[in-house]
Structure formats: structure tokens, C-alpha cells
């Protein structure tokens, strides 16, 4: 029986199925990429020269962006600062905290952006903060913002972004932007594993935050 007879009998050759699946997969991947780029662009458009609106906590993740910038921001607006990072270096604090300044909290359990957000959320909830300003590098803000809002879902906490450096005018041409798009899915994978009880970061029994 030839190909024509197979088509008349309602059967599609395997190669046609593979081609259709490949086309559908490519189309789906293109749609997902477009939505993701649109989301990143929307976050970037929200960047402003000054912190957006009132906030009651400055939140800083990992080594992305300037720690000094986050500290200066907390001092300038007299707000507490929460730092989630892997390596704690107190140097930026020497002589920079005026008397009576709100505390600086450090949680050194955050090994990934997902664990940064996951370990920060309980602190934010338990201390009653309602308006959080997330400070990190421009390319890191969309992923950090998404994960922070995910772990604070239903808490009533609003999270705004304020990058530690200006957005490059050609951000879509920067390699780090495209790398971030891939890391976004890695973070979602870690969040999924954590929800299932598989910890991909540090031991849950590690010491948590401490006021400084």
C-alpha cells in the first residue's frame, strides 16, 4: 500500500506526526519566549530614578548588584534592611549606620535566587512588613520580583523594584539578559522541587536571620 492509499485510509505516516509535533513545539516555545520577554520588558519599564512610593523594608538578594547601594538607600530613608546572600561581608557597614538606625538583618542561607525569596518571605510575614522595596541588579530584578511575589502570595505584601544601577538602553542585546531568561526556568524548577520537599539549597536547619 502506497502513501496515497495510507492517506485515504486516514492514517498519517510517522514522519508527518514528527513534523507536526516539531512545528507545534517550536510554536509553543516561541509563544513562551515572547511572553517572558514581555514580562521582563514590563518590569524594566517600571524602573524609575527614585524609589517608587513608600516602603517599610529594603530587601537585598545575593551578590547581584551593589550591597553598598542597598545600605545607603536604607540609611537615606531610615528603613530596616534585610540581606539574603551567601557570603556575609560586614565591610560596607563600617561607619555607615547612624545612631538609632533601624536594624540590618542578614540571612546567609540563600544560595540561589529561589532560596533568597523563599527564606525572605517568612521574615517579611512575621515582622509585619507590607511594602517592600527589592534592590538588585537590573537584569536580576524580574526573576527576583517574580519569586518574591510567588512566596508572598496571599500575604497582602506589595513588592516594588529599584535597580542598583541604570537600565542599559540596549538591554535586549546584552548577553546577561538572555542568560537570565534561561535562569528563570531554573528558578521555577527549584521552587517546584522545594514545594515537593526536595531542598536544592542549604540545610533547612541552618541558622536564620540575625539583626546587626
mmCIF file of C-alpha atoms in Angstrom:
data_model
loop_
_atom_site.group_PDB
_atom_site.id
_atom_site.type_symbol
_atom_site.label_atom_id
_atom_site.label_comp_id
_atom_site.label_asym_id
_atom_site.label_seq_id
_atom_site.Cartn_x
_atom_site.Cartn_y
_atom_site.Cartn_z
ATOM 1 C CA UNK A 1 0.000 0.000 0.000
ATOM 2 C CA UNK A 2 1.470 3.361 -1.028
ATOM 3 C CA UNK A 3 1.445 6.734 0.768
ATOM 4 C CA UNK A 4 -1.622 7.870 -1.158
ATOM 5 C CA UNK A 5 -3.591 4.833 0.000
ATOM 6 C CA UNK A 6 -2.487 5.414 3.606
ATOM 7 C CA UNK A 7 -3.724 8.992 3.493
ATOM 8 C CA UNK A 8 -7.037 7.901 2.056
ATOM 9 C CA UNK A 9 -7.428 5.377 4.852
ATOM 10 C CA UNK A 10 -6.993 8.134 7.429
ATOM 11 C CA UNK A 11 -3.525 7.097 8.540
ATOM 12 C CA UNK A 12 -0.728 9.674 8.674
ATOM 13 C CA UNK A 13 2.853 8.477 8.172
ATOM 14 C CA UNK A 14 5.112 8.743 11.255
ATOM 15 C CA UNK A 15 7.240 11.422 9.600
ATOM 16 C CA UNK A 16 4.182 13.668 9.318
ATOM 17 C CA UNK A 17 3.462 13.239 13.032
ATOM 18 C CA UNK A 18 7.034 14.113 13.925
ATOM 19 C CA UNK A 19 6.931 17.178 11.710
ATOM 20 C CA UNK A 20 3.666 18.328 13.260
ATOM 21 C CA UNK A 21 4.980 17.833 16.798
ATOM 22 C CA UNK A 22 8.195 19.678 15.976
ATOM 23 C CA UNK A 23 6.238 22.575 14.498
ATOM 24 C CA UNK A 24 3.867 22.719 17.467
ATOM 25 C CA UNK A 25 6.782 22.568 19.911
ATOM 26 C CA UNK A 26 8.606 25.380 18.138
ATOM 27 C CA UNK A 27 5.432 27.477 18.112
ATOM 28 C CA UNK A 28 4.833 26.900 21.835
ATOM 29 C CA UNK A 29 8.455 27.742 22.654
ATOM 30 C CA UNK A 30 8.174 30.953 20.640
ATOM 31 C CA UNK A 31 5.000 31.993 22.453
ATOM 32 C CA UNK A 32 6.541 31.271 25.875
ATOM 33 C CA UNK A 33 9.676 33.233 24.966
ATOM 34 C CA UNK A 34 7.593 36.177 23.744
ATOM 35 C CA UNK A 35 5.551 36.241 26.975
ATOM 36 C CA UNK A 36 8.708 36.037 29.053
ATOM 37 C CA UNK A 37 10.404 38.888 27.174
ATOM 38 C CA UNK A 38 7.226 40.959 27.502
ATOM 39 C CA UNK A 39 7.228 40.384 31.275
ATOM 40 C CA UNK A 40 10.896 41.394 31.591
ATOM 41 C CA UNK A 41 10.267 44.488 29.466
ATOM 42 C CA UNK A 42 7.290 45.432 31.656
ATOM 43 C CA UNK A 43 9.443 45.216 34.790
ATOM 44 C CA UNK A 44 12.150 47.281 33.139
ATOM 45 C CA UNK A 45 9.599 49.935 32.159
ATOM 46 C CA UNK A 46 8.639 50.250 35.825
ATOM 47 C CA UNK A 47 12.159 51.386 36.766
ATOM 48 C CA UNK A 48 12.343 54.955 38.000
ATOM 49 C CA UNK A 49 15.017 57.407 39.067
ATOM 50 C CA UNK A 50 13.668 57.447 42.625
ATOM 51 C CA UNK A 51 12.235 54.623 44.783
ATOM 52 C CA UNK A 52 8.603 54.052 43.764
ATOM 53 C CA UNK A 53 6.224 55.057 46.545
ATOM 54 C CA UNK A 54 6.539 54.487 50.288
ATOM 55 C CA UNK A 55 8.191 51.333 51.605
ATOM 56 C CA UNK A 56 8.936 49.926 55.049
ATOM 57 C CA UNK A 57 11.723 47.447 54.213
ATOM 58 C CA UNK A 58 14.680 47.351 51.837
ATOM 59 C CA UNK A 59 15.261 43.814 50.546
ATOM 60 C CA UNK A 60 18.607 42.824 49.012
ATOM 61 C CA UNK A 61 19.388 39.486 47.339
ATOM 62 C CA UNK A 62 22.728 37.671 46.931
ATOM 63 C CA UNK A 63 25.727 39.320 45.291
ATOM 64 C CA UNK A 64 23.765 40.738 42.372
ATOM 65 C CA UNK A 65 24.034 44.491 42.380
ATOM 66 C CA UNK A 66 25.660 46.727 44.975
ATOM 67 C CA UNK A 67 25.266 45.992 48.674
ATOM 68 C CA UNK A 68 26.513 49.484 49.445
ATOM 69 C CA UNK A 69 23.733 50.906 47.278
ATOM 70 C CA UNK A 70 21.098 48.996 49.263
ATOM 71 C CA UNK A 71 22.631 50.088 52.565
ATOM 72 C CA UNK A 72 22.799 53.745 51.516
ATOM 73 C CA UNK A 73 19.164 53.529 50.447
ATOM 74 C CA UNK A 74 18.134 52.130 53.836
ATOM 75 C CA UNK A 75 20.096 54.853 55.645
ATOM 76 C CA UNK A 76 18.715 57.599 53.413
ATOM 77 C CA UNK A 77 15.090 56.648 54.072
ATOM 78 C CA UNK A 78 15.671 55.361 57.614
ATOM 79 C CA UNK A 79 14.331 51.898 56.864
ATOM 80 C CA UNK A 80 15.407 48.437 58.014
ATOM 81 C CA UNK A 81 17.416 46.338 55.588
ATOM 82 C CA UNK A 82 17.151 42.579 55.030
ATOM 83 C CA UNK A 83 20.031 40.898 53.191
ATOM 84 C CA UNK A 84 19.837 37.378 51.810
ATOM 85 C CA UNK A 85 23.212 36.302 50.474
ATOM 86 C CA UNK A 86 25.749 33.504 50.642
ATOM 87 C CA UNK A 87 28.841 35.376 51.831
ATOM 88 C CA UNK A 88 28.408 37.887 54.610
ATOM 89 C CA UNK A 89 30.904 40.746 54.489
ATOM 90 C CA UNK A 90 30.394 43.470 57.132
ATOM 91 C CA UNK A 91 32.798 45.908 55.476
ATOM 92 C CA UNK A 92 30.066 48.065 53.851
ATOM 93 C CA UNK A 93 28.599 48.719 57.310
ATOM 94 C CA UNK A 94 31.695 50.163 58.970
ATOM 95 C CA UNK A 95 30.849 53.712 59.987
ATOM 96 C CA UNK A 96 27.784 53.859 57.725
ATOM 97 C CA UNK A 97 24.941 53.238 60.179
ATOM 98 C CA UNK A 98 23.964 56.359 62.146
ATOM 99 C CA UNK A 99 22.841 56.025 65.768
ATOM 100 C CA UNK A 100 19.240 54.909 66.121
ATOM 101 C CA UNK A 101 19.046 53.467 62.624
ATOM 102 C CA UNK A 102 16.590 50.564 62.126
ATOM 103 C CA UNK A 103 18.260 47.153 62.240
ATOM 104 C CA UNK A 104 20.040 45.371 59.437
ATOM 105 C CA UNK A 105 19.107 41.692 59.164
ATOM 106 C CA UNK A 106 21.323 39.115 57.490
ATOM 107 C CA UNK A 107 20.257 35.634 56.371
ATOM 108 C CA UNK A 108 23.164 33.663 54.940
ATOM 109 C CA UNK A 109 21.105 30.624 53.880
ATOM 110 C CA UNK A 110 20.290 31.962 50.426
ATOM 111 C CA UNK A 111 22.336 30.032 47.874
ATOM 112 C CA UNK A 112 20.060 30.709 44.887
ATOM 113 C CA UNK A 113 17.531 33.359 43.912
ATOM 114 C CA UNK A 114 14.779 30.883 44.746
ATOM 115 C CA UNK A 115 16.120 30.297 48.260
ATOM 116 C CA UNK A 116 16.659 34.051 48.685
ATOM 117 C CA UNK A 117 12.958 34.634 48.105
ATOM 118 C CA UNK A 118 11.837 31.502 49.974
ATOM 119 C CA UNK A 119 13.753 32.349 53.153
ATOM 120 C CA UNK A 120 12.964 36.072 52.996
ATOM 121 C CA UNK A 121 9.190 35.579 52.782
ATOM 122 C CA UNK A 122 8.709 34.168 56.331
ATOM 123 C CA UNK A 123 10.745 37.037 57.769
ATOM 124 C CA UNK A 124 8.645 39.616 55.913
ATOM 125 C CA UNK A 125 5.405 37.965 57.010
ATOM 126 C CA UNK A 126 6.400 37.510 60.662
ATOM 127 C CA UNK A 127 7.621 41.101 61.051
ATOM 128 C CA UNK A 128 4.505 42.603 59.532
ATOM 129 C CA UNK A 129 6.115 44.460 56.637
ATOM 130 C CA UNK A 130 3.592 45.447 53.966
ATOM 131 C CA UNK A 131 5.587 47.470 51.422
ATOM 132 C CA UNK A 132 8.910 46.002 50.346
ATOM 133 C CA UNK A 133 11.492 47.564 48.048
ATOM 134 C CA UNK A 134 13.553 44.909 46.254
ATOM 135 C CA UNK A 135 17.049 46.074 45.329
ATOM 136 C CA UNK A 136 19.288 44.094 43.000
ATOM 137 C CA UNK A 137 20.948 44.347 39.577
ATOM 138 C CA UNK A 138 18.739 45.448 36.673
ATOM 139 C CA UNK A 139 18.923 42.101 34.883
ATOM 140 C CA UNK A 140 18.148 40.207 38.101
ATOM 141 C CA UNK A 141 15.077 42.233 39.095
ATOM 142 C CA UNK A 142 12.366 40.460 37.015
ATOM 143 C CA UNK A 143 13.257 36.966 38.236
ATOM 144 C CA UNK A 144 13.728 38.142 41.832
ATOM 145 C CA UNK A 145 10.440 40.028 41.747
ATOM 146 C CA UNK A 146 8.510 37.060 40.355
ATOM 147 C CA UNK A 147 9.834 34.665 43.008
ATOM 148 C CA UNK A 148 9.359 37.132 45.867
ATOM 149 C CA UNK A 149 5.738 37.739 44.900
ATOM 150 C CA UNK A 150 5.236 33.990 44.468
ATOM 151 C CA UNK A 151 6.341 33.202 48.024
ATOM 152 C CA UNK A 152 4.405 36.170 49.429
ATOM 153 C CA UNK A 153 1.223 35.265 47.570
ATOM 154 C CA UNK A 154 -1.850 35.907 49.700
ATOM 155 C CA UNK A 155 0.056 37.899 52.330
ATOM 156 C CA UNK A 156 -1.082 41.337 51.189
ATOM 157 C CA UNK A 157 2.545 42.466 50.882
ATOM 158 C CA UNK A 158 3.354 44.684 47.912
ATOM 159 C CA UNK A 159 6.797 44.404 46.343
ATOM 160 C CA UNK A 160 8.345 47.104 44.169
ATOM 161 C CA UNK A 161 11.704 47.106 42.398
ATOM 162 C CA UNK A 162 14.570 49.576 42.404
ATOM 163 C CA UNK A 163 17.722 48.545 40.499
ATOM 164 C CA UNK A 164 21.156 49.289 41.894
ATOM 165 C CA UNK A 165 22.329 50.597 38.513
ATOM 166 C CA UNK A 166 20.637 52.218 35.488
ATOM 167 C CA UNK A 167 18.971 50.075 32.848
ATOM 168 C CA UNK A 168 21.186 49.903 29.726
ATOM 169 C CA UNK A 169 19.436 51.412 26.694
ATOM 170 C CA UNK A 170 20.229 48.271 24.681
ATOM 171 C CA UNK A 171 19.331 45.784 27.416
ATOM 172 C CA UNK A 172 17.879 43.272 24.934
ATOM 173 C CA UNK A 173 21.297 42.987 23.277
ATOM 174 C CA UNK A 174 23.127 42.148 26.477
ATOM 175 C CA UNK A 175 24.179 38.547 26.903
ATOM 176 C CA UNK A 176 23.318 38.658 30.609
ATOM 177 C CA UNK A 177 19.670 39.370 29.715
ATOM 178 C CA UNK A 178 19.359 36.214 27.614
ATOM 179 C CA UNK A 179 21.167 34.179 30.246
ATOM 180 C CA UNK A 180 18.627 35.438 32.786
ATOM 181 C CA UNK A 181 15.775 34.149 30.641
ATOM 182 C CA UNK A 182 17.202 30.656 30.993
ATOM 183 C CA UNK A 183 17.889 31.032 34.712
ATOM 184 C CA UNK A 184 14.251 31.998 35.204
ATOM 185 C CA UNK A 185 13.193 28.432 34.373
ATOM 186 C CA UNK A 186 15.895 27.009 36.603
ATOM 187 C CA UNK A 187 14.474 29.032 39.500
ATOM 188 C CA UNK A 188 10.971 27.782 38.773
ATOM 189 C CA UNK A 189 12.320 24.241 38.785
ATOM 190 C CA UNK A 190 13.922 24.791 42.197
ATOM 191 C CA UNK A 191 10.679 26.284 43.527
ATOM 192 C CA UNK A 192 8.785 23.214 42.297
ATOM 193 C CA UNK A 193 11.275 20.866 43.952
ATOM 194 C CA UNK A 194 11.142 22.840 47.206
ATOM 195 C CA UNK A 195 7.345 22.622 47.195
ATOM 196 C CA UNK A 196 7.689 18.853 46.922
ATOM 197 C CA UNK A 197 10.082 18.684 49.850
ATOM 198 C CA UNK A 198 13.316 18.427 47.871
ATOM 199 C CA UNK A 199 15.632 21.141 49.123
ATOM 200 C CA UNK A 200 18.063 22.368 46.463
ATOM 201 C CA UNK A 201 19.784 24.945 48.660
ATOM 202 C CA UNK A 202 21.246 24.785 52.180
ATOM 203 C CA UNK A 203 20.113 22.638 55.069
ATOM 204 C CA UNK A 204 16.804 23.878 56.461
ATOM 205 C CA UNK A 205 18.296 23.652 59.946
ATOM 206 C CA UNK A 206 20.886 26.333 59.192
ATOM 207 C CA UNK A 207 20.801 29.466 61.289
ATOM 208 C CA UNK A 208 18.412 32.109 60.049
ATOM 209 C CA UNK A 209 18.423 35.872 60.182
ATOM 210 C CA UNK A 210 20.157 37.993 62.786
ATOM 211 C CA UNK A 211 19.837 41.682 63.482
ATOM 212 C CA UNK A 212 23.035 43.661 63.135
#
